[in-house]
Coordinates of C-alpha atoms in Angstrom, one line a residue:
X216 CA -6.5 5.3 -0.8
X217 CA -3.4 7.1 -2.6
X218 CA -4.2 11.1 -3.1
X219 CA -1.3 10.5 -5.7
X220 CA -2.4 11.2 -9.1
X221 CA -1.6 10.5 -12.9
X222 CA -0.5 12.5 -15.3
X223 CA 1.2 11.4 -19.1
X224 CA 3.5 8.8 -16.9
X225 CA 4.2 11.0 -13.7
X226 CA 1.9 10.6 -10.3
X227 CA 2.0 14.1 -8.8
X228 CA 0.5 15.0 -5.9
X229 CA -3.5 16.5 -6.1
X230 CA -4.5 15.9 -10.0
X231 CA -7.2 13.7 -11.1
X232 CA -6.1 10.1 -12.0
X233 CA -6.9 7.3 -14.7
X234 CA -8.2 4.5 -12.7
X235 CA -4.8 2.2 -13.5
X236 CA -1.5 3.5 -12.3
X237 CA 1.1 3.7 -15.2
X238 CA 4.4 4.7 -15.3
X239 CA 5.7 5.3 -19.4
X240 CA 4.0 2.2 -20.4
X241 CA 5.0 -0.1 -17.1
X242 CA 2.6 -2.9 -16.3
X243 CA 4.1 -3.1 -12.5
X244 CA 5.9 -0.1 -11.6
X245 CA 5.1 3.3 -10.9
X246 CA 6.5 6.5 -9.2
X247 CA 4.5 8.9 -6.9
X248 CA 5.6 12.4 -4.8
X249 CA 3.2 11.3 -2.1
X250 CA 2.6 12.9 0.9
X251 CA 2.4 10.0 3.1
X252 CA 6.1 9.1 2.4
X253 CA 7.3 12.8 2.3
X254 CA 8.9 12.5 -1.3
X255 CA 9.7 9.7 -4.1
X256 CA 8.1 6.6 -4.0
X257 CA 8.1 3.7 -6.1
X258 CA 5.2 1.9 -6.1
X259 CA 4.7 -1.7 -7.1
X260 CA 1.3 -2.5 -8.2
X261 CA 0.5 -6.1 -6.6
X262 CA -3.0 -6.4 -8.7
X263 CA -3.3 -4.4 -11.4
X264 CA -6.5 -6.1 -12.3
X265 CA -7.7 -3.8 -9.7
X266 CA -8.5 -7.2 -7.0
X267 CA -9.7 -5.8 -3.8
X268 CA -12.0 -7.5 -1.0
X269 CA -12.7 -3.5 0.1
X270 CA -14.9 -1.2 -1.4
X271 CA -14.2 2.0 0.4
X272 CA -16.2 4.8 0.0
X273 CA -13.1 7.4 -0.5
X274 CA -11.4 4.7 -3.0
X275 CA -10.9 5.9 -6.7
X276 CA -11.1 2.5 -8.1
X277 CA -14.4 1.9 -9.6
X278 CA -14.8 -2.0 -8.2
X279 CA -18.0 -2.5 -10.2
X280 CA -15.9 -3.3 -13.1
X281 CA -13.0 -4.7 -11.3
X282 CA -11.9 -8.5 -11.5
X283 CA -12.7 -10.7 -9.1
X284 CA -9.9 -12.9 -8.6
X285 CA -6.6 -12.1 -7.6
X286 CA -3.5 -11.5 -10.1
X287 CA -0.6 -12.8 -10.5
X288 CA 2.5 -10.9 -11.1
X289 CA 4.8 -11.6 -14.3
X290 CA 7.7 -11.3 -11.6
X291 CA 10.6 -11.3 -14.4
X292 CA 8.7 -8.4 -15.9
X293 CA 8.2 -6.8 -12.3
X294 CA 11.7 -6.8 -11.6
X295 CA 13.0 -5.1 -14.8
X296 CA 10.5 -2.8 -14.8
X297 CA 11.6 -1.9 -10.6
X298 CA 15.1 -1.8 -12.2
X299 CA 14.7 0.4 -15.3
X300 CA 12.8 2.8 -12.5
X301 CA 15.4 2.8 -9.8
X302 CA 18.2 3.2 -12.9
X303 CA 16.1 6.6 -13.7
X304 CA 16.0 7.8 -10.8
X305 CA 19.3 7.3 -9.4
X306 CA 21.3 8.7 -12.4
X307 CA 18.6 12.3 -12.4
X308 CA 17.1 11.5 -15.5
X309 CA 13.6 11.6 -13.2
X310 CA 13.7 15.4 -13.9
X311 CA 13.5 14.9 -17.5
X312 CA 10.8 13.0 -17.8
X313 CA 8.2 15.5 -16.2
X314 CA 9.6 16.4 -12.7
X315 CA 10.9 19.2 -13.8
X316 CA 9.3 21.5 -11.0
X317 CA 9.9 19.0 -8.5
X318 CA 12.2 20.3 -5.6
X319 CA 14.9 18.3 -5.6
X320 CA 14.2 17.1 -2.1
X321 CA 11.2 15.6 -3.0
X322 CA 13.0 13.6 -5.8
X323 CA 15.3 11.6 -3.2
X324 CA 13.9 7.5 -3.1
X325 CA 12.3 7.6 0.1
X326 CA 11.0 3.8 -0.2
X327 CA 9.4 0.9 -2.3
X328 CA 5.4 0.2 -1.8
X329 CA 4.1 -2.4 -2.0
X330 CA 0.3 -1.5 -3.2
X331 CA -1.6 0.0 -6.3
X332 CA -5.1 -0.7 -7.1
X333 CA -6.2 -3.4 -5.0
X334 CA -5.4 -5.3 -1.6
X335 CA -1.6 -6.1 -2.0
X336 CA -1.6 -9.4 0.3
X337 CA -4.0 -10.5 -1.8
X338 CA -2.0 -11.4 -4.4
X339 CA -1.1 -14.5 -5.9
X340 CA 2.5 -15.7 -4.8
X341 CA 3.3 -13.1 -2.4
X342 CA 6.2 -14.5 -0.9
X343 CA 7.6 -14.9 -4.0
X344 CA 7.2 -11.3 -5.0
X345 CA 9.2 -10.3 -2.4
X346 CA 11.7 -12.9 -2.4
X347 CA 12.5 -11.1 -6.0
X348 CA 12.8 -7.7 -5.0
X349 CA 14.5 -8.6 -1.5
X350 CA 16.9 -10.7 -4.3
X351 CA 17.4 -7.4 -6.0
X352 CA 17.9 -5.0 -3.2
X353 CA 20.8 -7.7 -1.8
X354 CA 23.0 -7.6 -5.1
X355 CA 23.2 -3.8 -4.0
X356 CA 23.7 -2.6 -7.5
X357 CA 21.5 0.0 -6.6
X358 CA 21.8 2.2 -2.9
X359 CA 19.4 0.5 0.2
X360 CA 15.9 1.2 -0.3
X361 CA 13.1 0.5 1.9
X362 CA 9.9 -1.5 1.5
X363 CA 6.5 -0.4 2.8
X364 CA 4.0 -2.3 2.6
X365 CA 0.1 -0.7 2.5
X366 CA -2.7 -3.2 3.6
X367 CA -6.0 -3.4 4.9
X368 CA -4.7 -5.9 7.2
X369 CA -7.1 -8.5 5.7
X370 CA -4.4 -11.1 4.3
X371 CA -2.1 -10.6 7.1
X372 CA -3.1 -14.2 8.8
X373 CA -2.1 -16.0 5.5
X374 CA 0.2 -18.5 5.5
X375 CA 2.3 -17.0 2.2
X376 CA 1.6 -13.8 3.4
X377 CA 3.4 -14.2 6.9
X378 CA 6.6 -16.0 4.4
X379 CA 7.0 -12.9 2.9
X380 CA 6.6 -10.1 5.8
X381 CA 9.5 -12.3 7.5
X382 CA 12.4 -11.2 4.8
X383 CA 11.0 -7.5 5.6
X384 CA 14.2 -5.9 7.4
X385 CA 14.1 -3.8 10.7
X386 CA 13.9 -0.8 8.5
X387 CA 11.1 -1.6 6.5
X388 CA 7.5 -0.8 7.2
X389 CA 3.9 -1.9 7.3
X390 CA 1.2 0.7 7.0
X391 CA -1.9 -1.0 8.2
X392 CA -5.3 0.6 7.5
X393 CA -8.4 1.0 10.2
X394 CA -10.8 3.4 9.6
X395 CA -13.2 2.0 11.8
X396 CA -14.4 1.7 15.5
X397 CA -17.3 -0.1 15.1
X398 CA -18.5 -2.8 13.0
X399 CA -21.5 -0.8 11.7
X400 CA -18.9 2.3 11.0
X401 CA -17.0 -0.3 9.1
X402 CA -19.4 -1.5 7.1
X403 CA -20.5 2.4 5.9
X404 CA -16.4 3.1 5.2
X405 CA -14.8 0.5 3.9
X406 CA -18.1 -1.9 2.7
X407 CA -16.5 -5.2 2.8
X408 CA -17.5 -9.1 4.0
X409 CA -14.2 -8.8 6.4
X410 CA -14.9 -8.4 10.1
X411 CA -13.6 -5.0 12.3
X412 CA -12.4 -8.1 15.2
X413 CA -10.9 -10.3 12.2
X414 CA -9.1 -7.2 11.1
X415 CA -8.0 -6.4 14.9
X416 CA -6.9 -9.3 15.2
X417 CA -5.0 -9.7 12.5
X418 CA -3.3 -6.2 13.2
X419 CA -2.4 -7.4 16.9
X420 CA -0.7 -10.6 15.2
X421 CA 1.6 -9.0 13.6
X422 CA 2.1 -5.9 15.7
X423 CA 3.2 -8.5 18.6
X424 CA 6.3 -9.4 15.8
X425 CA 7.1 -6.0 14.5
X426 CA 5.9 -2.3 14.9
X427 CA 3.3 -1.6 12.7
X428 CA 1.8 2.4 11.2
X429 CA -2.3 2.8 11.8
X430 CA -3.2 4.9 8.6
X431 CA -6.6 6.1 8.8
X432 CA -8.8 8.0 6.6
X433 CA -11.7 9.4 8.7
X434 CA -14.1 11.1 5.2
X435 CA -17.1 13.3 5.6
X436 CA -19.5 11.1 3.9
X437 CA -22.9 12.7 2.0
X438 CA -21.5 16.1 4.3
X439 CA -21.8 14.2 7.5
X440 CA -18.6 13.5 9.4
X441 CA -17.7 10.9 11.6
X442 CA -19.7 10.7 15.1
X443 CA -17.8 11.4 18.0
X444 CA -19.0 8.4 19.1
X445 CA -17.0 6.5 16.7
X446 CA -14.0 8.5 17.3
X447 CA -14.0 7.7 21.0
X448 CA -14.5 3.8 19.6
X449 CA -11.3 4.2 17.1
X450 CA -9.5 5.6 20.1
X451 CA -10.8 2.3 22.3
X452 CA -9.8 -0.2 19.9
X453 CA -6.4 1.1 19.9
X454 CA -5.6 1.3 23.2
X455 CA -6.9 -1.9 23.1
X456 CA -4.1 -3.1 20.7
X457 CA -1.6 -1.4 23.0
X458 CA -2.8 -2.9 26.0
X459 CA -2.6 -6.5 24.0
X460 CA 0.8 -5.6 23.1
X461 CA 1.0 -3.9 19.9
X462 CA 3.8 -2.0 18.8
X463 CA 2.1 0.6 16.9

């Protein structure tokens, strides 16, 4: 879940949100103020047919009348539009398009994501989607940013998958969701045919090749919060990834 919301082209921070993320008319690209990166983010929405194998109970996304199959990314389109945003919002004109009460810190590029309205690595031809915008950010016609990638950690075992996350650089990032401690906890929060272990597992992979973020959401559900009991189980499972060797 993003707490970014939309507003006549602009994601600020706390507002309520149309279900698709749109950026003056973009199919691919957006920009958010989000907390989680501390200031400006571009985001690159990976299936904006809304594809996710998650139903969270926090997510915005209405799945009932989401598609079922993943998309697949127009990439020449996804690259202009990444490069029409980055040429806004490294020559200022940001501000004039509705930031205009934006603190100027917050308007620095803090990073690329790689997420939107569904799973990310669940989209069609993911190596080749980063392949492109690793192609642009080497040409260097615009300053180094950083890619982040947000995931429920599902697609991570995936052959294409694993062929993109190796051109991510030292300073990019992988934000990796568990919400859970407990299979039956998982299947309250995040409602989805994926197991907590296959998920785990899946985390640990990865974390053994490159240091991975937790992001959890831990949501007071019909007024009842999470049981201590599955607090102390988030807290076992990762220690358990430490003790594996995790770099989290």
């Amino acid at each position: 879940m993003n707490m970014d919301s939309f507003s006549e082209g602009v994601l600020v921070a706390g507002a309520p949100r149309a279900p698709l993320r749109k950026f003056f008319h973009q199919r691919f690209v957006y920009c958010v103020i989000s907390q989680r990166a501390g200031g400006l983010s571009i985001g690159i929405n990976m299936n904006p047919n809304q594809y996710c194998n998650f139903d969270c109970v926090y997510c915005e996304i209405n799945r009932s009348a989401s598609a079922r199959l993943p998309a697949r990314i127009n990439r020449g389109m996804m690259i202009k539009e990444l490069q029409q945003t980055l040429e806004i919002v490294h020559s200022g004109s940001l501000r004039e398009l509705g930031y205009q009460g934006v603190p100027e810190e917050l308007l620095a590029l803090k990073e690329v994501a790689l997420s939107g309205d569904g799973e990310p690595t669940l989209c069609e031809d993911f190596s080749k989607v980063m392949e492109a915008i690793v192609r642009l950010r080497e040409e260097k016609t615009f300053p180094f940013f950083k890619l982040v990638l947000i995931t429920n950690c599902s697609g991570l075992h995936l052959l294409d998958v694993k062929a993109g996350l190796a051109l991510f650089s030292a300073h990019d990032e992988v934000w990796a969701k568990l919400d859970a401690g407990t299979q039956e906890y998982m299947d309250e929060i995040n409602r989805s045919d994926v197991s907590l272990d296959f998920i785990l597992n899946n985390i640990l992979d990865l974390a053994t090749r490159r240091p991975v973020i937790i992001q959890s959401l831990f949501a007071e559900v019909n007024g009842v919060q999470p049981a201590e009991k599955e607090i102390e189980e988030f807290a076992r499972r990762l220690l358990w990834l430490k003790e594996s060797g995790a770099d989290i």
